[in-house]
Amino acid sequence: MDAETLSQSVIARDRQSLAKIVRDECQLALWQRDLAFEPAPLMEGSVDEIRLESTPGNVAADVKLAMAKAGYAASSAREALTRDIADLTAQFSKIAGCTDIALRLAVVETDSCRKFHADWITLRLITTYAGRGTE
């Protein structure tokens, strides 16, 4: 079975299952995926948090510029992370039917992401690249 639905949640190994989040009965869609690059070294050292608003067509260029300004060293890993963010943004905007994206890239060292929460945001994509949230 590629996807399993448990108590209004979808847990899957394929990206297509993320689209189930728009179903009324679905509260969480979790994609367990393997990355083709190692992002952890990018998160080491001093890098600033990135917050930006963009569109799926511009997010790669916007993230690339923001990462350079935030102190992420130029590397193949940074390019791979930029591509991954652009890919996720494109998929999310397609599922959500939105044209504008608010993006945050940060090293989280507190429990600010400890629990999922509900607020005025109808649909949110959260991904982790390194650390406890990826385990």
XYZ file of C-alpha atoms in Angstrom:
135
model
C 0.000 0.000 0.000
C 1.506 3.352 -1.048
C -0.598 5.451 1.274
C -2.339 4.718 4.510
C -5.208 6.804 5.872
C -5.396 6.868 9.657
C -7.857 9.007 11.582
C -8.017 11.858 9.065
C -4.300 11.600 8.205
C -2.414 10.356 5.162
C 1.065 8.884 5.554
C 2.745 8.038 2.257
C 6.032 7.481 0.429
C 4.828 9.160 -2.779
C 4.301 12.836 -3.536
C 0.938 12.291 -5.217
C -0.641 11.391 -1.867
C -0.101 14.951 -0.632
C -3.043 16.003 -2.794
C -5.343 14.135 -0.395
C -4.965 17.056 2.035
C -7.724 18.940 0.206
C -10.291 16.307 1.168
C -12.630 17.498 3.908
C -11.880 14.473 6.069
C -8.082 14.857 5.855
C -6.281 16.980 8.460
C -2.670 15.950 7.795
C -0.784 14.578 4.802
C 2.706 13.310 5.584
C 5.183 12.471 2.830
C 8.066 10.337 4.057
C 10.773 10.976 1.512
C 14.481 10.568 0.990
C 16.553 13.513 -0.173
C 19.089 13.208 -2.981
C 21.410 15.613 -1.137
C 22.699 16.196 2.395
C 21.381 19.524 3.709
C 22.756 19.359 7.275
C 26.072 21.136 6.512
C 24.103 24.114 5.181
C 22.472 24.574 8.566
C 25.769 24.712 10.453
C 27.405 27.982 11.329
C 25.705 31.311 11.372
C 22.882 31.763 8.892
C 20.009 34.187 9.132
C 16.363 33.208 8.958
C 14.751 33.737 5.572
C 11.195 34.994 5.200
C 9.898 35.949 1.801
C 6.813 36.149 -0.331
C 7.015 34.882 -3.873
C 5.261 32.988 -6.625
C 5.955 29.427 -7.777
C 7.616 30.741 -10.945
C 9.937 33.108 -9.066
C 10.642 31.220 -5.865
C 13.887 29.570 -7.054
C 15.487 32.909 -7.938
C 14.107 34.561 -4.794
C 15.364 31.768 -2.512
C 18.776 31.702 -4.204
C 19.233 35.432 -3.603
C 17.878 35.248 -0.049
C 20.156 32.317 0.844
C 23.222 34.201 -0.363
C 22.222 37.246 1.706
C 21.471 35.057 4.744
C 24.968 33.568 4.803
C 24.448 30.164 3.212
C 27.727 29.259 1.504
C 27.575 28.734 -2.256
C 27.655 24.985 -2.862
C 25.982 22.157 -4.718
C 23.974 21.473 -1.545
C 22.637 25.042 -1.550
C 21.634 24.670 -5.203
C 19.957 21.326 -4.446
C 18.069 22.841 -1.505
C 16.933 25.730 -3.698
C 15.643 23.280 -6.320
C 13.876 21.226 -3.652
C 12.174 24.304 -2.202
C 11.081 25.373 -5.695
C 9.760 21.875 -6.417
C 7.816 21.702 -3.142
C 6.472 25.207 -3.719
C 5.237 24.261 -7.191
C 3.533 21.144 -5.871
C 2.005 22.965 -2.903
C 0.654 25.801 -5.045
C -0.881 23.284 -7.439
C -2.598 21.403 -4.593
C -3.691 24.568 -2.780
C -4.674 26.413 -5.933
C -2.689 29.470 -4.898
C -0.420 31.823 -6.816
C 1.323 33.533 -3.892
C 3.604 31.786 -1.410
C 4.893 32.918 1.991
C 8.094 31.047 2.774
C 10.216 30.719 5.905
C 13.571 28.933 6.081
C 15.050 28.824 9.555
C 17.209 26.816 11.893
C 14.808 26.029 14.741
C 16.525 25.410 18.062
C 13.515 25.799 20.346
C 10.270 23.870 20.628
C 8.438 26.254 18.293
C 7.606 23.356 15.978
C 7.009 20.853 18.757
C 3.286 20.506 18.108
C 1.155 21.009 15.052
C -1.460 23.688 15.514
C -4.491 25.100 13.787
C -4.913 28.788 13.073
C -6.270 31.054 10.354
C -4.030 29.486 7.673
C -6.178 27.082 5.641
C -3.316 24.972 4.311
C 0.340 24.909 5.292
C 3.356 22.960 4.040
C 6.021 22.208 6.625
C 9.206 20.346 5.799
C 12.307 19.557 7.795
C 15.753 19.086 6.315
C 18.005 18.293 9.276
C 17.720 17.419 12.936
C 15.087 15.852 15.138
C 12.127 16.635 12.892
C 13.596 14.494 10.124
C 13.921 11.345 12.210
